[in-house]
Short mmCIF file of C-alpha atoms in Angstrom, two decimals:
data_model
loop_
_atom_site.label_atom_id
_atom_site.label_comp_id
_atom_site.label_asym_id
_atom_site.label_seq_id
_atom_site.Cartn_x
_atom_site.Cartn_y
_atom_site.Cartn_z
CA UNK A 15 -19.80 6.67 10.38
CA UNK A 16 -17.36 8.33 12.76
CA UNK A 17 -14.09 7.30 12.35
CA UNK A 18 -11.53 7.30 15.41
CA UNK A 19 -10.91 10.87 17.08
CA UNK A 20 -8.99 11.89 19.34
CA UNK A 21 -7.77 14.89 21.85
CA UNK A 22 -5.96 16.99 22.12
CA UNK A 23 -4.47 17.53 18.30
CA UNK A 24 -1.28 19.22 19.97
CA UNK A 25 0.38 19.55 23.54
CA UNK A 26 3.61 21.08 24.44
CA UNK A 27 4.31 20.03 28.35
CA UNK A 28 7.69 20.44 30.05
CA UNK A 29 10.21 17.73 31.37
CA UNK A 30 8.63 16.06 34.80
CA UNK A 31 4.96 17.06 34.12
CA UNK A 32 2.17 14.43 33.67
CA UNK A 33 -0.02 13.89 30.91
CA UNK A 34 -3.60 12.47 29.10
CA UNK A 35 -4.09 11.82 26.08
CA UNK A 36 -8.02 10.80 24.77
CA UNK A 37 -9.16 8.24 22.29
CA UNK A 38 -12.60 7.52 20.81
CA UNK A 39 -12.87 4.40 18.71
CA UNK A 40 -14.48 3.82 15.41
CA UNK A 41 -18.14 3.12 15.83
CA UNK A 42 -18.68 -0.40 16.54
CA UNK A 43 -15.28 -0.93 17.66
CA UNK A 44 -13.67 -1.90 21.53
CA UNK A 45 -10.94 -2.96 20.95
CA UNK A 46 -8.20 -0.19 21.43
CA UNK A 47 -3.92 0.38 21.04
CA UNK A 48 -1.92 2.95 21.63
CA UNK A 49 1.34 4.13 19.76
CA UNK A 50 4.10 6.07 20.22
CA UNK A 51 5.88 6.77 16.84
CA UNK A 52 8.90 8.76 17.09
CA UNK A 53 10.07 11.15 13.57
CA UNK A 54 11.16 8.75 10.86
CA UNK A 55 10.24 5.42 12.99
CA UNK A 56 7.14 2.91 12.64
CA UNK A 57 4.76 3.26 14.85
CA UNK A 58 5.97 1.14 18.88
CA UNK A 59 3.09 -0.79 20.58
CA UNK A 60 2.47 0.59 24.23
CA UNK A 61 -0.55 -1.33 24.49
CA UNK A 62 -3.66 -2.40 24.23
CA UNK A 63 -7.40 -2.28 25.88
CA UNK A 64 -10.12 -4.62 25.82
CA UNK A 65 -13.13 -4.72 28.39
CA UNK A 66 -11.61 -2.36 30.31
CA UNK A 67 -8.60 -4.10 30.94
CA UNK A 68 -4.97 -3.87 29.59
CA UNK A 69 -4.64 -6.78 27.71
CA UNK A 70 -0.79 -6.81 26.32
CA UNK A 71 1.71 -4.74 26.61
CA UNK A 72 4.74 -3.70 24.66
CA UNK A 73 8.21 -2.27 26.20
CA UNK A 74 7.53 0.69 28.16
CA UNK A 75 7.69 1.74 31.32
CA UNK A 76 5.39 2.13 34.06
CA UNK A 77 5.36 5.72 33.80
CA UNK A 78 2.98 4.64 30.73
CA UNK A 79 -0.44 3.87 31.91
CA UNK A 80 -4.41 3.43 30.57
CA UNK A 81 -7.98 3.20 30.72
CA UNK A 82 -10.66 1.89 29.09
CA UNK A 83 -14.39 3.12 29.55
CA UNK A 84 -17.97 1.24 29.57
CA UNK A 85 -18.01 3.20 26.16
CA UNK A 86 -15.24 1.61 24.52
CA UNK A 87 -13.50 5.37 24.73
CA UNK A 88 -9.82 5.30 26.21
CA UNK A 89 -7.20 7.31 27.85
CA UNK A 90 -3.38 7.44 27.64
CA UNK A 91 -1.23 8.56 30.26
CA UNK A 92 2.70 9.05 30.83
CA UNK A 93 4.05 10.56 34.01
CA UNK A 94 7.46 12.14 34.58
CA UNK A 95 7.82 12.96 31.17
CA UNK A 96 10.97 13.13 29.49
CA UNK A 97 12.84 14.68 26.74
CA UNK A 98 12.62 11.56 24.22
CA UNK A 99 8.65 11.11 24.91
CA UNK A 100 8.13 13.79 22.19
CA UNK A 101 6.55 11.87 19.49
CA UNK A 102 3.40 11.56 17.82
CA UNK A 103 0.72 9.30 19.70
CA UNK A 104 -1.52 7.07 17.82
CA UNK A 105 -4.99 5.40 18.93
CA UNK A 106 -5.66 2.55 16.80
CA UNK A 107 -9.37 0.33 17.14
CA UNK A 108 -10.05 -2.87 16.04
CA UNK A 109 -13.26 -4.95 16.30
CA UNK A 110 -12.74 -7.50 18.87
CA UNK A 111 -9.92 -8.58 20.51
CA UNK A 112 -8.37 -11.10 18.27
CA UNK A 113 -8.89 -8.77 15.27
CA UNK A 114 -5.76 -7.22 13.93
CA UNK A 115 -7.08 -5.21 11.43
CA UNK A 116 -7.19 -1.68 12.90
CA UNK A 117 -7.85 2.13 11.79
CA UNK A 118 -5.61 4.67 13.36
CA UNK A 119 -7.34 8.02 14.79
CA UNK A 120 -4.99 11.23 13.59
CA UNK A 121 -2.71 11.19 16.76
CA UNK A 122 -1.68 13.84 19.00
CA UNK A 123 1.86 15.18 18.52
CA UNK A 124 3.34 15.79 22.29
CA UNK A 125 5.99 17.97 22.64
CA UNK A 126 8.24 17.95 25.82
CA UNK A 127 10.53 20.91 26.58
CA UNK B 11 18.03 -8.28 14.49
CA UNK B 12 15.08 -6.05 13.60
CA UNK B 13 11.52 -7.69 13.94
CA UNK B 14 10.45 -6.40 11.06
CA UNK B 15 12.89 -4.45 8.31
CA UNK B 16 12.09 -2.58 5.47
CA UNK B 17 14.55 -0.41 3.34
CA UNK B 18 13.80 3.17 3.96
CA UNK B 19 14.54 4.71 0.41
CA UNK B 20 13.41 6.77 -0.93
CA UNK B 21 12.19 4.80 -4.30
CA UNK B 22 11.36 6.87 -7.13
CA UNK B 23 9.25 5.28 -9.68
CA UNK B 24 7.76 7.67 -12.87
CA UNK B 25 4.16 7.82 -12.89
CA UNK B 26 2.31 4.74 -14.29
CA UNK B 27 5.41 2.54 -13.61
CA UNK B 28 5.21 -0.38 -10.77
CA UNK B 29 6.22 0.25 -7.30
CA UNK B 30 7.70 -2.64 -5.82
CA UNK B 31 8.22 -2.23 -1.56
CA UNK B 32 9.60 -5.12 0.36
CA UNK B 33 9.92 -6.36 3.85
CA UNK B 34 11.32 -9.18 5.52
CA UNK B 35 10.15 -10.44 8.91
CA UNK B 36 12.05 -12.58 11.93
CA UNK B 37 9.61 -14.49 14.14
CA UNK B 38 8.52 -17.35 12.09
CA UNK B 39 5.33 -17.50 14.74
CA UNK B 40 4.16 -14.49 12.62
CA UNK B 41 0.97 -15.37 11.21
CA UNK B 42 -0.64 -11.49 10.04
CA UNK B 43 0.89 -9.64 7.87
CA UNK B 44 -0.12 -5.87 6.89
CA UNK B 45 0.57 -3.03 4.59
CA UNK B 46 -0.16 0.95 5.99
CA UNK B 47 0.39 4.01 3.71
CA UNK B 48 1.40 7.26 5.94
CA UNK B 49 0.91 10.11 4.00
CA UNK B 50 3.74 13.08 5.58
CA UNK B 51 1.73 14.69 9.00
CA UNK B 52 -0.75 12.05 9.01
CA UNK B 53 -1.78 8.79 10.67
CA UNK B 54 -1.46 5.71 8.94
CA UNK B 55 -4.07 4.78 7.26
CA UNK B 56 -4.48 0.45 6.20
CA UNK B 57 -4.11 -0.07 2.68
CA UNK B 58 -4.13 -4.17 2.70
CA UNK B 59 -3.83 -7.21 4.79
CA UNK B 60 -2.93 -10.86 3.94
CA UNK B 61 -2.85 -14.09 6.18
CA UNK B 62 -1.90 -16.88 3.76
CA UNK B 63 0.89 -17.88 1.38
CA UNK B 64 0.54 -16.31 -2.54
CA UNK B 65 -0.81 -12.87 -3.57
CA UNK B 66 -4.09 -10.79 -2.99
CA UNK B 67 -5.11 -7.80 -5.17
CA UNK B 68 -7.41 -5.06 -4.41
CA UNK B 69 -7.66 -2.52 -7.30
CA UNK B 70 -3.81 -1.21 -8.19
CA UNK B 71 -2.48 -3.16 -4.77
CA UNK B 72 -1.22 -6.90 -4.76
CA UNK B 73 0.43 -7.89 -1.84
CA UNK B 74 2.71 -11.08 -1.63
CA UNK B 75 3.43 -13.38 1.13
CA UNK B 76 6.13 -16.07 1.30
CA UNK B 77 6.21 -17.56 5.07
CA UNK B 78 9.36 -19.67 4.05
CA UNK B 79 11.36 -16.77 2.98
CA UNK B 80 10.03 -14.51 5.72
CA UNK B 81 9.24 -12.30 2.88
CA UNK B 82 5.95 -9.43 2.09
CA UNK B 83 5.70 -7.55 -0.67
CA UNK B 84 3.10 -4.83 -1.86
CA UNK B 85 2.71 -4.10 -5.80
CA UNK B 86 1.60 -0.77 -6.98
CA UNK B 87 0.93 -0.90 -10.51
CA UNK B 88 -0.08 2.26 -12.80
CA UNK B 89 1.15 4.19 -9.59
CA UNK B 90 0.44 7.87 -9.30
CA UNK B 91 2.06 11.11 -8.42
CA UNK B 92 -1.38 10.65 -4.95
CA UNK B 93 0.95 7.06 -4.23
CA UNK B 94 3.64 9.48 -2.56
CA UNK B 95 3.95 8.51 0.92
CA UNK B 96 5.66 6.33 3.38
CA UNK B 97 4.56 2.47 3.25
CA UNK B 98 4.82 0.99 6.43
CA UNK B 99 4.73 -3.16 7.04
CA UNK B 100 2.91 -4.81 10.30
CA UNK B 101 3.21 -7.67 11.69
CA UNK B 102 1.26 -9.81 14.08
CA UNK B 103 2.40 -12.74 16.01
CA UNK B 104 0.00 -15.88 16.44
CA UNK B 105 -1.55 -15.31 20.16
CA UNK B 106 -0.76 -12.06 20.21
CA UNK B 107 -2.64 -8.79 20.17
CA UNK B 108 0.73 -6.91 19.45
CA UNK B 109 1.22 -5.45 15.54
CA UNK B 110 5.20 -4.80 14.94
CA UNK B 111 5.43 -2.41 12.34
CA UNK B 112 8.41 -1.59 10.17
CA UNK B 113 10.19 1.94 10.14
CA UNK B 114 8.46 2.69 6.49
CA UNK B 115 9.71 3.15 2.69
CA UNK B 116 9.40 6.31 1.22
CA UNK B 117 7.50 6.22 -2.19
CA UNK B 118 7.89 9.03 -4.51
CA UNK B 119 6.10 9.18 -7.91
CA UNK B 120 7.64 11.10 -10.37
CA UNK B 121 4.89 12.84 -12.65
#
């Protein structure tokens, strides 16, 4: 049963460049969140997918977008980076969308120079 | 006021003792409550969930809930030297698909 995965495990991208980060969901999942979680912080909601649509949102800013695929599969994306979006990025899936329980995939770290 | 607030230690506990981590919530709406253990360079990874008032064990884990006092509580008896990691509470707000986590306790077990 494959868990959540997703790509890439690393980036380093400078200041102003754009971004994508990939998610695949636990099998039998479609429900998908993303997280930002800074060093020493809790994981911060960015948001969350469900049928292909961006169901709720937490406080960031447009520069922070998604998809959501026919195959439950998602993408993450953050233009104009800055500086303080260096964090670790978390992909979480739950089954259906008023299920809270959900299993994180192992992130991508981001690093912006 | 923090959403959700848990004291970010570290608490050392000798192996086999109980580990006792705490957090307090501030929307009163909240209606899920969760516990994640983060182990150091990894994702976190859910250890136990409760919905309603009282405790709920599963193996060495009890977790507490008191919705008057805004209060969750996880229990780790007979912990183990494997226990070290950072705890992390969630939260979830009734009608809302957004989890509010905590910034995480430190656990370590002292062998």
């Amino acid at each position: 049963d494959a868990g959540v995965t997703q790509s890439p495990t690393h980036l380093i991208k400078t200041r102003g460049q754009q971004v994508t980060l990939r998610c695949s969901p636990k099998s039998g999942h479609d429900t998908v969140s993303w997280y930002q979680q800074a060093l020493g912080q809790g994981p911060q909601f960015i948001f969350q997918y469900y049928e292909e649509e961006e169901r709720q949102r937490g406080n960031f800013p447009d520069r922070f977008s998604g998809h959501q695929f026919p195959n439950y599969s998602s993408e993450l994306n953050v233009n104009a980076l800055w500086l303080g979006d260096s964090a670790l990025y978390l992909c979480a899936s739950s089954a259906g969308y008023s299920s809270y329980e959900q299993y994180f995939g192992p992130g991508t770290r981001l690093t912006v120079t | 006021q923090k959403e959700v607030e848990q004291n970010s230690g570290p608490l050392s506990v000798p192996e086999g003792a109980i580990a006792s981590l705490n957090c307090t919530y501030s929307d009163r709406v909240s209606q899920s409550f969760f516990w994640y253990r983060q182990y150091s360079g990894k994702s976190p990874e859910l250890i136990m969930s409760i919905y309603s008032n009282g405790d709920k064990e599963d193996g060495r884990f009890t977790a507490q809930l008191n919705k008057a006092s805004q209060y969750v509580s996880l229990l780790i008896r007979d912990s183990q030297p494997s226990d070290s990691a950072t705890y992390l509470c969630a939260v979830a707000r009734r009608g809302y698909q957004k989890v509010t986590f905590g910034t995480g306790t430190k656990l370590q077990v002292i062998p």
